[in-house]
Coordinates of C-alpha atoms in Angstrom, one line a residue:
Chain A
M295 CA -47.0 35.3 -9.0
K296 CA -47.7 37.4 -12.1
R297 CA -44.8 38.8 -14.0
Y298 CA -44.6 42.0 -16.0
Y299 CA -41.7 43.1 -18.1
Y300 CA -40.6 46.7 -18.3
E301 CA -37.8 46.5 -20.7
R302 CA -38.4 49.9 -22.2
E303 CA -38.8 52.0 -19.1
L304 CA -37.0 50.0 -16.5
P305 CA -34.3 48.0 -18.2
N306 CA -32.5 46.6 -15.2
I307 CA -35.5 45.5 -13.1
E308 CA -36.9 42.3 -14.2
K309 CA -39.6 41.6 -11.6
F310 CA -41.8 44.6 -11.1
Y311 CA -45.5 44.8 -10.4
V312 CA -47.4 47.9 -11.2
P313 CA -51.2 47.7 -11.1
L314 CA -53.0 48.2 -14.4
S315 CA -54.6 51.4 -13.2
K316 CA -51.2 53.1 -12.8
R317 CA -49.8 51.9 -16.1
A318 CA -52.6 53.3 -18.2
S319 CA -52.4 56.9 -19.3
V320 CA -55.4 59.0 -20.1
R321 CA -54.8 58.3 -23.7
D322 CA -54.9 54.6 -23.2
V323 CA -58.0 54.8 -21.1
V324 CA -59.8 56.8 -23.8
S325 CA -58.8 54.6 -26.6
I326 CA -59.7 51.4 -24.7
G327 CA -63.0 52.9 -23.6
F328 CA -63.8 53.8 -27.2
G329 CA -62.8 50.3 -28.3
L330 CA -65.0 48.7 -25.6
F331 CA -67.9 50.9 -26.7
V332 CA -67.5 49.6 -30.3
V333 CA -67.3 46.0 -29.2
S334 CA -70.4 46.4 -27.0
Y335 CA -72.5 47.9 -29.8
L336 CA -71.4 45.1 -32.1
V337 CA -72.5 42.5 -29.6
V338 CA -75.8 44.3 -28.9
F339 CA -76.5 44.7 -32.7
F340 CA -75.7 41.0 -33.2
V341 CA -78.0 39.9 -30.4
I342 CA -80.8 42.2 -31.7
S343 CA -80.4 40.9 -35.2
I344 CA -80.5 37.2 -34.4
T345 CA -83.5 37.6 -32.1
N346 CA -85.3 39.9 -34.6
S347 CA -86.6 42.2 -31.9
F348 CA -86.7 46.0 -31.4
I349 CA -86.1 46.9 -35.1
K350 CA -88.2 47.3 -38.2
D351 CA -88.0 44.5 -40.8
P352 CA -84.8 45.1 -42.7
M353 CA -86.2 43.5 -45.9
E354 CA -89.5 45.3 -45.9
I355 CA -90.0 47.3 -49.1
D356 CA -92.1 50.4 -49.0
I357 CA -92.1 52.4 -52.3
S358 CA -93.9 55.4 -50.7
R359 CA -91.0 56.0 -48.4
M360 CA -88.1 56.1 -50.7
F361 CA -85.0 58.3 -50.0
L362 CA -86.2 59.7 -46.7
P363 CA -83.4 61.7 -45.0
P364 CA -82.5 60.8 -41.4
S365 CA -85.3 61.5 -39.0
L366 CA -86.6 60.3 -35.6
E367 CA -88.8 57.6 -37.2
H368 CA -86.1 56.4 -39.5
L369 CA -82.9 57.0 -37.6
F370 CA -80.5 56.7 -40.5
G371 CA -83.1 57.4 -43.3
T372 CA -84.4 55.0 -45.9
D373 CA -82.8 53.6 -49.1
Y374 CA -84.0 53.4 -52.7
L375 CA -86.6 50.7 -51.9
G376 CA -87.8 52.4 -48.8
R377 CA -86.0 50.0 -46.5
D378 CA -84.9 51.3 -43.1
I379 CA -81.2 51.8 -43.1
F380 CA -80.7 51.6 -39.4
S381 CA -82.3 48.1 -39.2
R382 CA -80.2 47.1 -42.2
I383 CA -77.1 48.2 -40.4
V384 CA -78.1 46.2 -37.3
K385 CA -78.8 43.2 -39.5
G386 CA -75.5 43.7 -41.3
T387 CA -73.5 42.7 -38.3
E388 CA -74.5 39.1 -39.0
A389 CA -72.5 39.2 -42.2
F390 CA -69.2 39.4 -40.4
F391 CA -69.7 38.5 -36.8
I392 CA -69.6 34.7 -36.8
P393 CA -67.2 34.5 -39.8
G394 CA -64.9 37.0 -38.1
I395 CA -64.9 35.0 -34.9
I396 CA -64.1 31.9 -37.0
S397 CA -61.3 33.7 -38.7
I398 CA -59.7 35.0 -35.5
S399 CA -60.0 31.7 -33.7
I400 CA -58.3 30.0 -36.6
S401 CA -55.5 32.5 -36.8
T402 CA -54.9 32.6 -33.0
T403 CA -55.1 28.8 -32.5
F404 CA -52.8 27.9 -35.3
G405 CA -50.6 30.9 -34.8
L406 CA -50.1 29.9 -31.1
L407 CA -49.4 26.3 -32.1
F408 CA -46.8 27.1 -34.7
G409 CA -45.3 29.9 -32.7
I410 CA -44.8 27.7 -29.6
V411 CA -43.4 24.7 -31.6
S412 CA -41.0 26.9 -33.6
G413 CA -40.0 28.9 -30.6
Y414 CA -39.7 26.3 -27.9
Y415 CA -38.2 23.6 -30.1
A416 CA -36.4 26.0 -32.4
K417 CA -33.6 23.5 -33.1
Y418 CA -35.8 21.1 -35.0
F419 CA -38.9 22.8 -36.4
S420 CA -38.2 26.6 -36.7
K421 CA -36.9 26.6 -40.3
I422 CA -39.4 24.3 -41.9
I423 CA -42.4 25.9 -40.2
F424 CA -41.3 29.4 -41.1
Y425 CA -40.7 28.3 -44.7
F426 CA -44.4 27.3 -44.9
L427 CA -45.5 30.5 -43.1
N428 CA -43.5 32.6 -45.5
I429 CA -45.3 30.9 -48.4
I430 CA -48.6 31.9 -46.9
D431 CA -47.3 35.4 -46.2
S432 CA -46.1 36.1 -49.6
I433 CA -49.4 35.8 -51.4
P434 CA -51.3 39.1 -51.0
R435 CA -54.5 38.5 -49.1
I436 CA -57.0 39.8 -51.6
I437 CA -55.3 37.9 -54.5
L438 CA -55.5 34.7 -52.4
I439 CA -59.2 35.3 -51.8
L440 CA -59.9 35.9 -55.5
L441 CA -58.1 32.6 -56.3
I442 CA -60.2 30.8 -53.7
I443 CA -63.4 32.4 -55.1
V444 CA -62.5 31.2 -58.6
L445 CA -61.6 27.7 -57.5
F446 CA -64.2 26.9 -54.8
N447 CA -67.1 29.4 -55.2
P448 CA -67.3 29.6 -51.5
S449 CA -69.6 31.2 -48.9
I450 CA -68.4 34.0 -46.6
Y451 CA -67.6 31.5 -43.9
L452 CA -65.0 29.7 -46.1
I453 CA -63.5 33.0 -47.3
M454 CA -63.1 34.2 -43.7
A455 CA -61.5 30.9 -42.8
F456 CA -58.9 31.5 -45.5
V457 CA -58.5 35.1 -44.2
G458 CA -57.7 33.5 -40.8
F459 CA -55.2 31.1 -42.4
S460 CA -53.5 34.0 -44.2
S461 CA -52.9 35.8 -40.9
I462 CA -51.4 32.8 -39.1
P463 CA -47.8 33.9 -40.0
K464 CA -48.1 37.2 -38.2
V465 CA -49.4 35.8 -35.0
S466 CA -47.0 33.0 -34.9
S467 CA -44.0 35.2 -35.5
Y468 CA -45.0 37.4 -32.5
I469 CA -45.5 34.3 -30.3
K470 CA -42.2 32.9 -31.5
S471 CA -40.3 36.1 -30.6
K472 CA -42.1 36.1 -27.2
V473 CA -41.2 32.5 -26.5
D474 CA -37.6 33.1 -27.6
V475 CA -37.3 35.7 -24.8
L476 CA -39.3 33.7 -22.2
K477 CA -37.6 30.4 -22.5
R478 CA -34.3 31.9 -21.4
Q479 CA -35.8 33.4 -18.2
H480 CA -35.0 32.1 -14.8
F481 CA -38.5 31.0 -13.9
I482 CA -38.6 28.5 -16.7
E483 CA -35.3 27.1 -15.6
A484 CA -36.6 26.9 -12.0
G485 CA -39.7 25.2 -13.2
K486 CA -37.6 22.7 -15.1
S487 CA -35.4 22.0 -12.1
L488 CA -38.5 21.6 -9.9
G489 CA -39.6 18.8 -12.2
L490 CA -42.6 20.5 -13.9
S491 CA -43.8 18.7 -17.0
E492 CA -43.2 20.4 -20.3
S493 CA -46.9 20.8 -21.0
S494 CA -47.5 22.7 -17.8
L495 CA -44.4 24.8 -18.4
I496 CA -45.6 25.7 -21.9
F497 CA -49.3 26.0 -21.5
K498 CA -49.5 27.5 -18.0
H499 CA -46.3 29.5 -17.6
I500 CA -45.5 30.5 -21.1
V501 CA -48.9 30.8 -22.8
W502 CA -51.4 31.6 -20.1
L503 CA -49.4 33.7 -17.7
S504 CA -47.1 35.5 -20.1
S505 CA -48.3 35.6 -23.7
K506 CA -52.1 35.8 -23.6
S507 CA -51.9 39.6 -24.1
V508 CA -50.4 39.0 -27.5
L509 CA -53.3 36.8 -28.4
V510 CA -55.9 39.3 -27.2
I511 CA -54.3 42.1 -29.1
Q512 CA -54.0 40.0 -32.3
A513 CA -57.6 38.9 -31.9
T514 CA -58.8 42.5 -31.7
L515 CA -56.7 43.7 -34.6
G516 CA -57.7 40.6 -36.6
L517 CA -61.4 41.3 -36.0
G518 CA -60.9 44.8 -37.4
E519 CA -59.2 43.4 -40.5
T520 CA -62.0 40.9 -41.1
V521 CA -64.6 43.7 -40.9
L522 CA -62.6 45.6 -43.5
I523 CA -62.2 42.5 -45.8
E524 CA -65.8 41.5 -45.5
T525 CA -67.0 45.0 -46.3
S526 CA -64.5 45.3 -49.2
L527 CA -65.6 42.0 -50.7
S528 CA -69.3 42.8 -50.3
Y529 CA -68.6 46.1 -51.9
L530 CA -67.0 44.4 -54.9
G531 CA -70.0 42.1 -55.1
I532 CA -68.2 38.9 -54.4
G533 CA -69.0 38.6 -50.7
V534 CA -72.5 38.8 -49.2
Q535 CA -75.0 39.3 -52.0
E536 CA -77.5 42.1 -52.2
P537 CA -80.9 41.2 -50.6
I538 CA -79.0 40.1 -47.5
P539 CA -77.7 43.3 -45.9
S540 CA -74.0 43.9 -45.3
W541 CA -72.3 47.2 -44.6
G542 CA -70.2 46.8 -47.7
N543 CA -73.0 46.2 -50.2
M544 CA -75.0 49.0 -48.5
V545 CA -72.2 51.4 -49.5
A546 CA -72.1 49.9 -53.0
M547 CA -75.8 50.4 -53.3
G548 CA -75.8 53.9 -52.1
K549 CA -72.9 55.1 -54.3
D550 CA -75.2 55.1 -57.3
F551 CA -77.2 58.0 -55.7
F552 CA -74.2 59.8 -54.5
F553 CA -74.1 62.3 -57.4
Q554 CA -77.8 63.1 -56.9
G555 CA -76.9 64.6 -53.6
K556 CA -78.5 61.8 -51.5
I557 CA -75.2 61.2 -49.7
W558 CA -76.6 59.5 -46.5
L559 CA -77.3 56.3 -48.4
S560 CA -73.6 55.4 -48.5
T561 CA -72.1 57.8 -46.0
I562 CA -73.8 56.3 -43.0
P563 CA -72.7 52.7 -43.5
A564 CA -69.2 54.0 -44.4
L565 CA -69.1 56.0 -41.1
V566 CA -70.3 52.9 -39.2
I567 CA -67.5 50.8 -40.8
M568 CA -65.0 53.6 -40.1
F569 CA -65.9 53.8 -36.4
T570 CA -66.0 50.1 -35.9
I571 CA -62.6 49.5 -37.5
M572 CA -61.1 52.6 -35.7
G573 CA -62.5 51.4 -32.4
L574 CA -61.0 47.9 -32.8
Y575 CA -57.6 49.3 -33.9
L576 CA -57.6 51.7 -31.0
L577 CA -58.5 48.9 -28.6
G578 CA -55.7 46.8 -29.9
D579 CA -53.2 49.6 -29.7
G580 CA -54.3 50.7 -26.2
L581 CA -53.9 47.1 -24.9
N582 CA -50.6 47.1 -26.7
S583 CA -49.3 50.1 -24.9
I584 CA -50.6 48.9 -21.5
Y585 CA -49.0 45.5 -21.8
N586 CA -45.9 46.9 -23.5
E587 CA -46.0 44.4 -26.4
K588 CA -44.3 45.3 -29.6
V589 CA -47.2 44.0 -31.7
S590 CA -48.5 45.6 -34.8
R591 CA -51.0 44.9 -37.5
Chain B
M78 CA -18.5 43.8 -50.7
V79 CA -18.1 40.1 -50.8
R80 CA -20.3 39.9 -47.7
F81 CA -23.0 41.8 -49.5
L82 CA -22.8 39.7 -52.6
K83 CA -22.8 36.5 -50.5
H84 CA -25.9 37.7 -48.6
F85 CA -27.6 38.8 -51.8
F86 CA -27.2 35.4 -53.5
K87 CA -28.3 33.7 -50.3
E88 CA -31.5 35.8 -50.1
L89 CA -32.1 35.4 -53.9
F90 CA -31.9 31.6 -53.5
G91 CA -34.3 31.7 -50.6
M92 CA -36.7 33.9 -52.6
L93 CA -36.6 31.5 -55.6
F94 CA -37.2 28.6 -53.2
L95 CA -40.2 30.3 -51.8
V96 CA -41.6 31.1 -55.2
V97 CA -41.3 27.4 -56.1
G98 CA -43.1 26.5 -52.9
V99 CA -45.9 28.9 -53.6
T100 CA -46.4 27.6 -57.1
A101 CA -46.3 24.0 -55.7
I102 CA -49.1 24.8 -53.3
L103 CA -51.1 26.5 -56.0
Y104 CA -50.6 23.4 -58.2
L105 CA -51.8 21.2 -55.4
I106 CA -54.9 23.3 -54.9
F107 CA -55.6 23.2 -58.7
N108 CA -55.3 19.5 -58.8
L109 CA -57.7 19.1 -55.9
M110 CA -60.4 20.8 -58.0
P111 CA -62.6 18.7 -60.3
G112 CA -62.8 19.7 -64.0
E113 CA -60.3 20.4 -66.7
F114 CA -58.6 23.8 -67.0
P115 CA -55.1 25.2 -67.7
G116 CA -52.7 25.1 -64.8
K117 CA -53.6 21.5 -64.1
G118 CA -51.4 18.6 -65.0
R119 CA -50.4 15.1 -64.3
G120 CA -48.0 14.4 -61.5
F121 CA -44.5 15.9 -61.2
E122 CA -44.1 16.5 -65.0
G123 CA -47.1 18.8 -65.1
Y124 CA -45.7 20.8 -62.3
V125 CA -42.3 21.2 -64.0
N126 CA -44.1 22.2 -67.1
L127 CA -46.1 24.9 -65.2
L128 CA -42.9 26.2 -63.6
R129 CA -41.1 26.3 -67.0
R130 CA -43.9 28.3 -68.5
L131 CA -44.0 30.7 -65.6
F132 CA -40.2 31.3 -65.4
T133 CA -39.7 31.8 -69.1
F134 CA -42.6 34.2 -69.2
R135 CA -44.5 32.2 -71.8
F136 CA -47.8 32.3 -70.1
G137 CA -50.1 31.3 -73.0
T138 CA -53.4 32.9 -73.9
S139 CA -56.4 34.1 -71.9
I140 CA -59.5 31.9 -72.0
V141 CA -61.9 34.8 -72.4
S142 CA -60.2 37.2 -74.8
G143 CA -57.9 34.8 -76.5
R144 CA -55.1 37.3 -76.4
D145 CA -51.5 36.6 -75.3
I146 CA -51.3 37.1 -71.6
N147 CA -48.0 38.9 -71.8
S148 CA -49.6 41.8 -73.7
I149 CA -52.4 42.0 -71.2
V150 CA -50.5 41.7 -67.9
F151 CA -47.4 43.8 -68.3
P152 CA -49.0 47.2 -69.2
A153 CA -51.3 46.6 -66.2
F154 CA -48.3 45.6 -64.1
R155 CA -46.6 48.9 -65.0
N156 CA -49.7 50.9 -64.0
T157 CA -50.0 49.1 -60.7
L158 CA -46.3 49.7 -60.0
I159 CA -46.8 53.5 -60.5
L160 CA -49.8 53.4 -58.2
T161 CA -48.1 51.4 -55.5
I162 CA -44.9 53.4 -55.4
G163 CA -46.7 56.7 -55.5
S164 CA -49.0 55.8 -52.7
I165 CA -46.2 54.4 -50.5
F166 CA -44.3 57.6 -51.0
L167 CA -47.4 59.7 -50.1
S168 CA -48.0 57.6 -46.9
V169 CA -44.5 58.1 -45.8
M170 CA -44.6 61.8 -46.5
I171 CA -47.7 62.2 -44.4
S172 CA -46.8 59.9 -41.5
V173 CA -43.1 60.6 -40.9
P174 CA -43.6 64.3 -39.8
I175 CA -46.5 63.3 -37.5
G176 CA -44.4 60.5 -36.1
I177 CA -41.5 62.8 -35.4
F178 CA -43.7 65.4 -33.9
S179 CA -45.4 63.0 -31.5
A180 CA -42.1 61.5 -30.6
F181 CA -40.8 64.9 -29.5
R182 CA -44.1 65.9 -27.8
G183 CA -44.6 62.5 -26.1
F184 CA -48.3 62.4 -26.8
E185 CA -49.2 65.7 -25.2
T186 CA -51.2 68.7 -26.4
Y187 CA -51.4 68.6 -30.2
S188 CA -49.9 65.2 -30.9
W189 CA -52.8 63.2 -29.5
P190 CA -55.4 64.8 -31.9
L191 CA -52.9 64.2 -34.7
S192 CA -52.6 60.6 -33.9
I193 CA -56.3 60.2 -33.6
L194 CA -56.5 61.9 -37.0
T195 CA -54.1 59.3 -38.4
Y196 CA -56.3 56.5 -37.0
L197 CA -59.3 58.1 -38.7
L198 CA -57.4 58.3 -42.0
S199 CA -56.3 54.7 -41.9
S200 CA -59.7 53.3 -41.0
I201 CA -61.8 55.1 -43.6
P202 CA -62.9 52.4 -46.0
V203 CA -60.9 53.1 -49.2
F204 CA -63.9 52.4 -51.5
Y205 CA -65.9 55.1 -49.8
L206 CA -62.9 57.5 -49.8
G207 CA -62.6 57.0 -53.6
Y208 CA -66.2 57.9 -54.3
L209 CA -66.1 60.8 -51.9
S210 CA -63.0 62.3 -53.7
L211 CA -64.6 61.6 -57.1
Y212 CA -67.7 63.5 -55.9
L213 CA -65.8 66.4 -54.4
V214 CA -63.4 66.8 -57.3
S215 CA -65.8 66.4 -60.2
R216 CA -68.5 68.5 -58.6
Y217 CA -66.7 71.4 -57.1
T218 CA -63.5 71.7 -59.0
G219 CA -62.8 70.0 -62.3
Y220 CA -59.0 70.4 -62.6
L221 CA -58.3 66.7 -62.3
P222 CA -59.5 64.0 -64.6
I223 CA -61.5 61.4 -62.7
F224 CA -60.8 58.4 -64.9
Y225 CA -57.8 57.0 -66.8
P226 CA -57.9 58.3 -70.4
H227 CA -58.1 55.7 -73.1
G228 CA -57.8 55.9 -76.9
A229 CA -56.0 58.3 -79.2
E230 CA -56.9 61.6 -77.5
R231 CA -55.6 60.6 -74.1
G232 CA -54.0 63.9 -73.4
N233 CA -51.8 64.1 -70.4
P234 CA -52.1 60.8 -68.4
V235 CA -49.9 62.2 -65.6
L236 CA -52.7 64.3 -64.2
S237 CA -55.0 61.2 -64.0
Y238 CA -52.4 59.5 -61.8
V239 CA -53.0 62.1 -59.1
L240 CA -56.4 61.1 -57.7
P241 CA -55.9 57.3 -57.3
I242 CA -52.5 57.9 -55.8
L243 CA -53.9 60.4 -53.3
V244 CA -56.8 58.0 -52.3
L245 CA -54.6 54.9 -52.0
G246 CA -51.9 56.9 -50.1
F247 CA -54.4 58.1 -47.6
G248 CA -56.5 55.0 -47.3
N249 CA -54.0 52.1 -47.4
E250 CA -54.4 51.7 -43.6
S251 CA -50.7 51.9 -42.9
I252 CA -50.4 55.5 -41.9
S253 CA -51.4 55.0 -38.3
E254 CA -49.1 52.0 -38.0
I255 CA -46.1 53.9 -39.4
V256 CA -46.8 56.8 -37.1
R257 CA -47.0 54.6 -34.0
L258 CA -43.9 52.6 -34.9
I259 CA -41.8 55.7 -35.7
S260 CA -42.9 57.6 -32.5
N261 CA -42.2 54.6 -30.3
E262 CA -38.8 53.8 -31.8
L263 CA -37.7 57.4 -31.9
R264 CA -38.7 57.9 -28.3
R265 CA -36.9 54.8 -27.3
V266 CA -33.7 55.9 -29.1
M267 CA -34.0 59.5 -27.8
N268 CA -33.7 58.1 -24.3
T269 CA -30.6 56.1 -24.9
K270 CA -27.3 57.2 -23.5
Y271 CA -25.5 58.0 -26.7
V272 CA -28.2 60.4 -27.8
T273 CA -28.1 62.1 -24.4
A274 CA -24.3 62.4 -24.8
S275 CA -24.6 64.0 -28.2
K276 CA -27.3 66.3 -26.9
A277 CA -24.9 67.4 -24.2
R278 CA -22.3 68.1 -26.9
G279 CA -24.8 70.4 -28.5
E280 CA -25.8 68.4 -31.5
P281 CA -29.4 68.4 -32.6
M282 CA -31.3 65.4 -31.2
L283 CA -32.9 64.4 -34.5
R284 CA -29.6 64.1 -36.3
S285 CA -28.1 61.8 -33.7
S286 CA -31.1 59.6 -33.5
F287 CA -32.0 59.7 -37.1
H288 CA -30.2 56.5 -38.1
E289 CA -31.5 54.1 -35.5
G290 CA -34.7 55.7 -34.6
L291 CA -36.1 56.7 -38.0
L292 CA -34.3 55.0 -40.9
I293 CA -34.2 51.4 -39.8
P294 CA -37.9 51.1 -38.7
L295 CA -39.1 53.0 -41.8
V296 CA -37.2 50.7 -44.2
S297 CA -38.4 47.6 -42.3
I298 CA -42.0 48.6 -42.3
I299 CA -42.4 50.0 -45.8
F300 CA -41.4 46.9 -47.6
S301 CA -43.4 44.6 -45.4
K302 CA -46.5 46.7 -46.3
V303 CA -46.3 45.8 -50.0
P304 CA -48.8 43.0 -49.9
F305 CA -51.4 45.2 -48.2
I306 CA -50.9 47.9 -50.7
I307 CA -51.4 45.5 -53.6
G308 CA -54.6 44.4 -51.9
G309 CA -55.8 48.0 -51.5
A310 CA -54.9 48.6 -55.1
V311 CA -57.5 46.1 -56.2
I312 CA -60.3 48.2 -54.7
V313 CA -58.9 51.6 -55.8
E314 CA -58.4 50.3 -59.3
Y315 CA -62.0 49.1 -59.3
V316 CA -63.3 52.4 -58.1
F317 CA -61.3 54.5 -60.5
N318 CA -61.5 52.1 -63.4
W319 CA -57.7 52.1 -63.5
P320 CA -56.3 49.6 -65.9
G321 CA -54.0 47.9 -63.5
M322 CA -53.3 44.5 -62.2
G323 CA -55.9 44.6 -59.4
R324 CA -58.7 45.4 -61.7
L325 CA -57.5 42.7 -64.1
A326 CA -57.5 40.2 -61.2
F327 CA -61.0 41.2 -60.2
Q328 CA -62.2 41.0 -63.9
S329 CA -60.6 37.6 -64.4
T330 CA -62.2 36.5 -61.2
L331 CA -65.6 37.4 -62.5
D332 CA -64.8 35.7 -65.8
R333 CA -63.3 32.6 -64.2
D334 CA -60.2 33.3 -66.3
L335 CA -57.7 31.1 -64.4
P336 CA -54.6 31.5 -66.6
V337 CA -54.6 35.3 -66.1
L338 CA -55.2 34.9 -62.4
I339 CA -52.3 32.4 -62.0
V340 CA -50.0 34.8 -63.8
I341 CA -51.2 37.7 -61.6
T342 CA -50.6 35.7 -58.5
F343 CA -47.1 34.7 -59.7
L344 CA -46.2 38.3 -60.4
S345 CA -47.5 39.6 -57.1
V346 CA -45.7 37.0 -55.2
I347 CA -42.5 38.0 -57.0
C348 CA -43.3 41.6 -56.2
V349 CA -43.7 40.8 -52.5
R350 CA -40.6 38.7 -52.3
S351 CA -38.4 41.1 -54.2
G352 CA -39.6 43.8 -51.8
M353 CA -38.4 41.7 -49.0
L354 CA -35.1 41.1 -50.8
I355 CA -34.6 44.9 -51.2
K356 CA -35.5 45.4 -47.6
E357 CA -32.9 42.8 -46.4
M358 CA -30.2 44.4 -48.6
L359 CA -31.0 47.9 -47.5
L360 CA -31.0 46.9 -43.9
L361 CA -27.6 45.3 -44.5
F362 CA -26.3 48.6 -45.7
I363 CA -28.0 50.7 -43.0
D364 CA -27.9 48.5 -39.9
P365 CA -24.4 47.9 -38.5
E366 CA -25.7 45.3 -36.0
R367 CA -26.9 43.0 -38.8
R368 CA -24.3 40.5 -39.9
A369 CA -24.4 38.6 -43.1

């Protein structure tokens, strides 16, 4: 049977089942809906850009059509080489989609592993694991990325893998606090006395039935962070380089024409970045308030 | 008092231990790399040598400019410190009233648009916000300088602090988080029994729940946001051409100037850890449940 915890509203009742539809307020429904909309357009853009269908060629240069403002033909206008901005935005999802998924899979996998080990076997491993996690945590993320760039001269995939590594401590500290609460509950004790193996106790009853919401929330928030980091690095010119479109280097390219009054060149990619990040954060926070986890970015 | 001192030295020791660990991992990464550059060394002696140089603040000279690193890094460090502290202060000033308001209103009427507004603010990419503010300020007003003045006729540098601090304060993506944390905690505390009792006595609700609902979460979140704000400072300093540590880090990345970058990493790690130290000590004073 599924278990839900209502420590905040109903402190004395441990077992209590309320369907999801009754737990969600209007606010949660709107924020989760907006987040799902953002996720769906990301997926659609990614599929379109890898199959190269439905859009104009994002690399096609047309000098006679420079600086066209947004119209029906060019939905978001054209840039300083006459390239269609909408198709470049669609193509720009490739820059962070696969690297972002790599990053969040690294952070959730290792965070889950370290969190469970340091929470369930707290007597032996907790201090040493958290010493290493604190080491990772105390280097600011962008400084770490700059060091990695100097040392290895990496592609965006390796950078995002390191971003995933640098967000392991957060995930594992949430998992650890969750496991700390869970392992004292009665159902774990009952499982032990029934003779369940430790692996089924941990992976089925602790991870799958009770703490997968933490992982989902962390994955959504982490995807938002990777979008932000990829665009920032591409803006600075050390992420994805110019002929390949990325939302960050589109903003960087358009900022040179900002003072000429051609503001759509950089405003539209920035707005897309803003809505994407906001949708992912709202999705994470809506899931957070539905599942009553105390998880934050 | 002895309790606080004991706890302080314990935390300080832990912090030094962590800094040693960070430098050890950096040293390992450096030695994995092929090629010859400063920061590398042979075996344990090389590591001790690196540690001694870092802890006695004799960092050596930069590869590119040939100047002493002390004279480059510490003015930049001061500028970044001003930027960071000012922007944290601004974020708190914006987010605390909204958090209190939405805790009292319970996400009804005006507080939902306000919280959506905080989400909007914290998800604007900070590099775009910087250029937008530069555009608006320099085109339509002209009261604020848009760059950090150099040279002899630098005038009043205090005015030039305003715009970067504003941009980093709005755009360091922590406003929405502070608002959410404060409104949740304050609402939880306002439903506890002692606050209900004090409300029945006729005291204002905010005064009785201020300590547990506002002060403790605020202190614990501000100091854990320091690494993120240092990260945001890199971009803001790049946009505003602000002579701080972030721009120096970015510049030395482009120049492959490793000695400067090592020193910047070391200083920012010390910043983050001492922020944690201050947080622990403040929580020890504030939070009566916390025992040393």
